Amino acid sequence: MYNEDTIAAIATPFGTGGIGIIRISGPEALALAARVFRPYTPLDWSQARGFRAHYGHIVADGQTMDEGILLVMRAPRSYTGEDVVELQLHGGMLVLQRSLQLCLQAGARLAERGEFTERAFLNGRIDLTQAEAVDDIITAKSEVGLGVAVGQLTGKLSRWVEATGAAVTELVASLEAVIDYPEEDLAELTPAEIDTKLTAIIIELEAMIARAAAGKVWKEGLKTVIAGLPNAGKSSLLNQLLAEERAIVTDIPGTTRDTITESALIHGIPLVLVDTAGIREASDQIEQMGIARTHRELAQADLILAVLDASQPLTAETRAWLATLQNKAAILLLNKTDLPLRADLAEVKALTGAIPQVAIAARTGTGMDELGNALATYVEQHRLQAGADSVLLTNVRQEDLARRALASLRSAQQGLHEGLMEDLITEDLRAAWDALGAIVGRNPEASITDEIFRRFCVGK
Ligand code: GDP
């Protein structure tokens, strides 16, 4: 067991709710709970079994503070791998704070952020990608993102890393056997065979890294900027996009929208609508400083939703602006189509090139379905599509390590082609293995040696 101290924290969000949970983990979890919780049916704490619920009261100085349910999970079959107790109390901040205080007085230490999950990792319950998945599940913005995160939690990415790592290990083992035991008649892979296997691993990693962009989109959302000249209907569009989102969440009374007003889920595709204050500033800058600066700001977006007031004839300004959209990742929205059309659509097309167009009326919401379809097409064309069962690299850490592994594998292959000594090639392969192992937070050496010795006969 990694930790000797017992930690406690309020596990439910800050604020009031029907239920609030205090989580306690560590060797003293039960002893500590015994000091603050009085079960209705007497309980032999030292013998308390896992996955049991006990009704009772939180008691401070002989005074009942709240009633609640105590859940017991015994090591190692708990979230952290340690003894865990969860107290389900009433979800008032004062009740929870005071109950937590009691736990601290009874000997617990206040848990740090993520410490329960950290313990789960350190105790070998989960690996690093699974630990990361916990957070991804909590912050999931789309069905796909959630599905990918759940898959990662159940070890899908870990298994991919393991399989890829095992393929590398096989090569290392083969090369090392030749180095260390040249007199043995081992079934050694020829350089051509190693080359073929190496190529397969490289292709696998390249594909995985290429899909990392998709992982980012489904997890974090497509960074989207709504652009257009003043009065084109940008705010109206934003409101429409957010209204779709709002329709989903307003059924839940008390849900605050403050933190998600800039996220919208359109046809299941998560958009992060870039800070609208910034967008408004940018549109002012169109007036004040011309188009060049806006151009630069838009360059950082994954996608531009370009709004054109199609009820007005094109002006020199709109023409210049439309021309800047050429070759951008943009969808052109011909807005205000509820009014008579005055913009010359043939000219718009000529100015904007291959950018997809969608006719909308932001004020009424007409065309939002078509916009959703255009988004889906965009995602497909940029190879960003993914299903809830996809295995993806979902953060920079994982992607960086995969890139490092790939670089090492390429270096190994180059060495192979140049006819370098085996041990120089294995050095690169080991580096690749290390980088892959670091994705799941694993120590590589034991496994490599293991692999090597399993290739020998017993007794050697
Ligand atoms: P922004 O300056 O680009 O943010 O544009 P707004 O969203 O504030 O819209 C400017 C004006 O155009 C407002 O009076 C809107 O009501 C109006 N407007 C926006 N979209 C439409 C539309 O689809 N049809 C019509 N008829 N008016 C619209």
PDB file of N, CA and C in Angstrom, residues 398-451:
ATOM      1  N   GLN A 398      -0.227  12.347 -24.019  1.00  0.00           N
ATOM      2  CA  GLN A 398      -0.253  11.069 -24.740  1.00  0.00           C
ATOM      3  C   GLN A 398       0.290  11.240 -26.151  1.00  0.00           C
ATOM      4  N   GLU A 399      -0.123  12.324 -26.792  1.00  0.00           N
ATOM      5  CA  GLU A 399       0.295  12.541 -28.181  1.00  0.00           C
ATOM      6  C   GLU A 399       1.803  12.778 -28.264  1.00  0.00           C
ATOM      7  N   ASP A 400       2.333  13.591 -27.337  1.00  0.00           N
ATOM      8  CA  ASP A 400       3.772  13.863 -27.330  1.00  0.00           C
ATOM      9  C   ASP A 400       4.569  12.582 -27.172  1.00  0.00           C
ATOM     10  N   LEU A 401       4.125  11.744 -26.245  1.00  0.00           N
ATOM     11  CA  LEU A 401       4.844  10.495 -26.009  1.00  0.00           C
ATOM     12  C   LEU A 401       4.758   9.590 -27.235  1.00  0.00           C
ATOM     13  N   ALA A 402       3.589   9.573 -27.863  1.00  0.00           N
ATOM     14  CA  ALA A 402       3.441   8.755 -29.067  1.00  0.00           C
ATOM     15  C   ALA A 402       4.369   9.280 -30.163  1.00  0.00           C
ATOM     16  N   ARG A 403       4.482  10.595 -30.257  1.00  0.00           N
ATOM     17  CA  ARG A 403       5.385  11.181 -31.257  1.00  0.00           C
ATOM     18  C   ARG A 403       6.842  10.828 -30.951  1.00  0.00           C
ATOM     19  N   ARG A 404       7.172  10.839 -29.662  1.00  0.00           N
ATOM     20  CA  ARG A 404       8.541  10.479 -29.284  1.00  0.00           C
ATOM     21  C   ARG A 404       8.822   9.030 -29.634  1.00  0.00           C
ATOM     22  N   ALA A 405       7.837   8.188 -29.343  1.00  0.00           N
ATOM     23  CA  ALA A 405       8.004   6.772 -29.678  1.00  0.00           C
ATOM     24  C   ALA A 405       8.191   6.620 -31.183  1.00  0.00           C
ATOM     25  N   LEU A 406       7.391   7.357 -31.944  1.00  0.00           N
ATOM     26  CA  LEU A 406       7.469   7.280 -33.399  1.00  0.00           C
ATOM     27  C   LEU A 406       8.845   7.733 -33.891  1.00  0.00           C
ATOM     28  N   ALA A 407       9.347   8.844 -33.336  1.00  0.00           N
ATOM     29  CA  ALA A 407      10.655   9.357 -33.745  1.00  0.00           C
ATOM     30  C   ALA A 407      11.735   8.306 -33.479  1.00  0.00           C
ATOM     31  N   SER A 408      11.656   7.665 -32.322  1.00  0.00           N
ATOM     32  CA  SER A 408      12.648   6.645 -31.982  1.00  0.00           C
ATOM     33  C   SER A 408      12.550   5.442 -32.924  1.00  0.00           C
ATOM     34  N   LEU A 409      11.330   5.075 -33.267  1.00  0.00           N
ATOM     35  CA  LEU A 409      11.142   3.934 -34.169  1.00  0.00           C
ATOM     36  C   LEU A 409      11.704   4.251 -35.554  1.00  0.00           C
ATOM     37  N   ARG A 410      11.478   5.491 -35.989  1.00  0.00           N
ATOM     38  CA  ARG A 410      12.009   5.888 -37.307  1.00  0.00           C
ATOM     39  C   ARG A 410      13.536   5.864 -37.280  1.00  0.00           C
ATOM     40  N   SER A 411      14.075   6.330 -36.156  1.00  0.00           N
ATOM     41  CA  SER A 411      15.528   6.332 -36.009  1.00  0.00           C
ATOM     42  C   SER A 411      16.068   4.896 -36.028  1.00  0.00           C
ATOM     43  N   ALA A 412      15.341   4.006 -35.347  1.00  0.00           N
ATOM     44  CA  ALA A 412      15.754   2.598 -35.333  1.00  0.00           C
ATOM     45  C   ALA A 412      15.739   2.033 -36.750  1.00  0.00           C
ATOM     46  N   GLN A 413      14.699   2.394 -37.489  1.00  0.00           N
ATOM     47  CA  GLN A 413      14.583   1.866 -38.840  1.00  0.00           C
ATOM     48  C   GLN A 413      15.709   2.394 -39.736  1.00  0.00           C
ATOM     49  N   GLN A 414      16.022   3.667 -39.530  1.00  0.00           N
ATOM     50  CA  GLN A 414      17.112   4.242 -40.308  1.00  0.00           C
ATOM     51  C   GLN A 414      18.415   3.510 -39.996  1.00  0.00           C
ATOM     52  N   GLY A 415      18.625   3.273 -38.690  1.00  0.00           N
ATOM     53  CA  GLY A 415      19.818   2.533 -38.258  1.00  0.00           C
ATOM     54  C   GLY A 415      19.882   1.163 -38.908  1.00  0.00           C
ATOM     55  N   LEU A 416      18.731   0.551 -38.975  1.00  0.00           N
ATOM     56  CA  LEU A 416      18.644  -0.782 -39.574  1.00  0.00           C
ATOM     57  C   LEU A 416      19.048  -0.724 -41.048  1.00  0.00           C
ATOM     58  N   HIS A 417      18.522   0.287 -41.739  1.00  0.00           N
ATOM     59  CA  HIS A 417      18.826   0.441 -43.161  1.00  0.00           C
ATOM     60  C   HIS A 417      20.302   0.733 -43.375  1.00  0.00           C
ATOM     61  N   GLU A 418      20.902   1.446 -42.406  1.00  0.00           N
ATOM     62  CA  GLU A 418      22.313   1.810 -42.543  1.00  0.00           C
ATOM     63  C   GLU A 418      23.231   0.696 -42.044  1.00  0.00           C
ATOM     64  N   GLY A 419      22.623  -0.366 -41.544  1.00  0.00           N
ATOM     65  CA  GLY A 419      23.416  -1.502 -41.082  1.00  0.00           C
ATOM     66  C   GLY A 419      24.150  -1.260 -39.778  1.00  0.00           C
ATOM     67  N   LEU A 420      23.576  -0.447 -38.905  1.00  0.00           N
ATOM     68  CA  LEU A 420      24.209  -0.177 -37.606  1.00  0.00           C
ATOM     69  C   LEU A 420      24.236  -1.434 -36.738  1.00  0.00           C
ATOM     70  N   MET A 421      25.067  -1.363 -35.700  1.00  0.00           N
ATOM     71  CA  MET A 421      25.150  -2.466 -34.737  1.00  0.00           C
ATOM     72  C   MET A 421      23.788  -2.677 -34.063  1.00  0.00           C
ATOM     73  N   GLU A 422      23.539  -3.915 -33.685  1.00  0.00           N
ATOM     74  CA  GLU A 422      22.262  -4.240 -33.051  1.00  0.00           C
ATOM     75  C   GLU A 422      21.991  -3.389 -31.814  1.00  0.00           C
ATOM     76  N   ASP A 423      23.074  -3.181 -31.019  1.00  0.00           N
ATOM     77  CA  ASP A 423      22.785  -2.493 -29.748  1.00  0.00           C
ATOM     78  C   ASP A 423      22.418  -1.023 -29.965  1.00  0.00           C
ATOM     79  N   LEU A 424      22.847  -0.437 -31.066  1.00  0.00           N
ATOM     80  CA  LEU A 424      22.431   0.945 -31.347  1.00  0.00           C
ATOM     81  C   LEU A 424      20.951   0.976 -31.745  1.00  0.00           C
ATOM     82  N   ILE A 425      20.557  -0.045 -32.456  1.00  0.00           N
ATOM     83  CA  ILE A 425      19.143  -0.119 -32.872  1.00  0.00           C
ATOM     84  C   ILE A 425      18.250  -0.395 -31.665  1.00  0.00           C
ATOM     85  N   THR A 426      18.709  -1.314 -30.809  1.00  0.00           N
ATOM     86  CA  THR A 426      17.872  -1.609 -29.628  1.00  0.00           C
ATOM     87  C   THR A 426      17.762  -0.394 -28.721  1.00  0.00           C
ATOM     88  N   GLU A 427      18.795   0.446 -28.731  1.00  0.00           N
ATOM     89  CA  GLU A 427      18.725   1.650 -27.911  1.00  0.00           C
ATOM     90  C   GLU A 427      17.529   2.510 -28.341  1.00  0.00           C
ATOM     91  N   ASP A 428      17.369   2.670 -29.639  1.00  0.00           N
ATOM     92  CA  ASP A 428      16.224   3.429 -30.157  1.00  0.00           C
ATOM     93  C   ASP A 428      14.909   2.721 -29.845  1.00  0.00           C
ATOM     94  N   LEU A 429      14.929   1.406 -29.998  1.00  0.00           N
ATOM     95  CA  LEU A 429      13.692   0.660 -29.738  1.00  0.00           C
ATOM     96  C   LEU A 429      13.300   0.767 -28.268  1.00  0.00           C
ATOM     97  N   ARG A 430      14.313   0.713 -27.414  1.00  0.00           N
ATOM     98  CA  ARG A 430      14.024   0.852 -25.988  1.00  0.00           C
ATOM     99  C   ARG A 430      13.455   2.233 -25.673  1.00  0.00           C
ATOM    100  N   ALA A 431      14.005   3.247 -26.342  1.00  0.00           N
ATOM    101  CA  ALA A 431      13.493   4.608 -26.137  1.00  0.00           C
ATOM    102  C   ALA A 431      12.023   4.676 -26.558  1.00  0.00           C
ATOM    103  N   ALA A 432      11.714   4.018 -27.672  1.00  0.00           N
ATOM    104  CA  ALA A 432      10.321   3.982 -28.133  1.00  0.00           C
ATOM    105  C   ALA A 432       9.449   3.266 -27.103  1.00  0.00           C
ATOM    106  N   TRP A 433       9.986   2.171 -26.602  1.00  0.00           N
ATOM    107  CA  TRP A 433       9.247   1.393 -25.598  1.00  0.00           C
ATOM    108  C   TRP A 433       9.010   2.236 -24.343  1.00  0.00           C
ATOM    109  N   ASP A 434      10.060   2.940 -23.927  1.00  0.00           N
ATOM    110  CA  ASP A 434       9.936   3.811 -22.745  1.00  0.00           C
ATOM    111  C   ASP A 434       8.840   4.842 -22.956  1.00  0.00           C
ATOM    112  N   ALA A 435       8.861   5.464 -24.143  1.00  0.00           N
ATOM    113  CA  ALA A 435       7.876   6.522 -24.423  1.00  0.00           C
ATOM    114  C   ALA A 435       6.463   5.946 -24.404  1.00  0.00           C
ATOM    115  N   LEU A 436       6.301   4.768 -24.996  1.00  0.00           N
ATOM    116  CA  LEU A 436       4.977   4.125 -24.984  1.00  0.00           C
ATOM    117  C   LEU A 436       4.568   3.790 -23.552  1.00  0.00           C
ATOM    118  N   GLY A 437       5.517   3.240 -22.812  1.00  0.00           N
ATOM    119  CA  GLY A 437       5.226   2.870 -21.429  1.00  0.00           C
ATOM    120  C   GLY A 437       4.844   4.085 -20.605  1.00  0.00           C
ATOM    121  N   ALA A 438       5.492   5.198 -20.918  1.00  0.00           N
ATOM    122  CA  ALA A 438       5.184   6.420 -20.167  1.00  0.00           C
ATOM    123  C   ALA A 438       3.744   6.862 -20.410  1.00  0.00           C
ATOM    124  N   ILE A 439       3.178   6.483 -21.542  1.00  0.00           N
ATOM    125  CA  ILE A 439       1.775   6.841 -21.804  1.00  0.00           C
ATOM    126  C   ILE A 439       0.888   6.259 -20.708  1.00  0.00           C
ATOM    127  N   VAL A 440       1.149   5.013 -20.348  1.00  0.00           N
ATOM    128  CA  VAL A 440       0.343   4.406 -19.286  1.00  0.00           C
ATOM    129  C   VAL A 440       1.021   4.526 -17.921  1.00  0.00           C
ATOM    130  N   GLY A 441       2.209   5.151 -17.904  1.00  0.00           N
ATOM    131  CA  GLY A 441       2.887   5.366 -16.632  1.00  0.00           C
ATOM    132  C   GLY A 441       3.538   4.106 -16.083  1.00  0.00           C
ATOM    133  N   ARG A 442       4.097   3.313 -16.984  1.00  0.00           N
ATOM    134  CA  ARG A 442       4.615   2.017 -16.552  1.00  0.00           C
ATOM    135  C   ARG A 442       6.144   1.977 -16.612  1.00  0.00           C
ATOM    136  N   ASN A 443       6.710   1.202 -15.725  1.00  0.00           N
ATOM    137  CA  ASN A 443       8.151   1.008 -15.723  1.00  0.00           C
ATOM    138  C   ASN A 443       8.509  -0.071 -16.734  1.00  0.00           C
ATOM    139  N   PRO A 444       9.332   0.264 -17.702  1.00  0.00           N
ATOM    140  CA  PRO A 444       9.553  -0.645 -18.820  1.00  0.00           C
ATOM    141  C   PRO A 444      10.476  -1.825 -18.533  1.00  0.00           C
ATOM    142  N   GLU A 445      11.528  -1.621 -17.764  1.00  0.00           N
ATOM    143  CA  GLU A 445      12.619  -2.606 -17.752  1.00  0.00           C
ATOM    144  C   GLU A 445      12.165  -4.029 -17.441  1.00  0.00           C
ATOM    145  N   ALA A 446      11.378  -4.173 -16.385  1.00  0.00           N
ATOM    146  CA  ALA A 446      10.988  -5.505 -15.941  1.00  0.00           C
ATOM    147  C   ALA A 446      10.378  -6.294 -17.096  1.00  0.00           C
ATOM    148  N   SER A 447       9.548  -5.622 -17.836  1.00  0.00           N
ATOM    149  CA  SER A 447       8.831  -6.324 -18.896  1.00  0.00           C
ATOM    150  C   SER A 447       9.746  -6.726 -20.040  1.00  0.00           C
ATOM    151  N   ILE A 448      10.717  -5.853 -20.330  1.00  0.00           N
ATOM    152  CA  ILE A 448      11.640  -6.198 -21.416  1.00  0.00           C
ATOM    153  C   ILE A 448      12.477  -7.409 -21.012  1.00  0.00           C
ATOM    154  N   THR A 449      12.979  -7.389 -19.791  1.00  0.00           N
ATOM    155  CA  THR A 449      13.781  -8.534 -19.347  1.00  0.00           C
ATOM    156  C   THR A 449      12.915  -9.784 -19.312  1.00  0.00           C
ATOM    157  N   ASP A 450      11.719  -9.622 -18.866  1.00  0.00           N
ATOM    158  CA  ASP A 450      10.765 -10.717 -18.819  1.00  0.00           C
ATOM    159  C   ASP A 450      10.615 -11.362 -20.193  1.00  0.00           C
ATOM    160  N   GLU A 451      10.391 -10.502 -21.169  1.00  0.00           N
ATOM    161  CA  GLU A 451      10.196 -10.963 -22.540  1.00  0.00           C
ATOM    162  C   GLU A 451      11.433 -11.736 -23.025  1.00  0.00           C
TER     163      GLU A 451
END
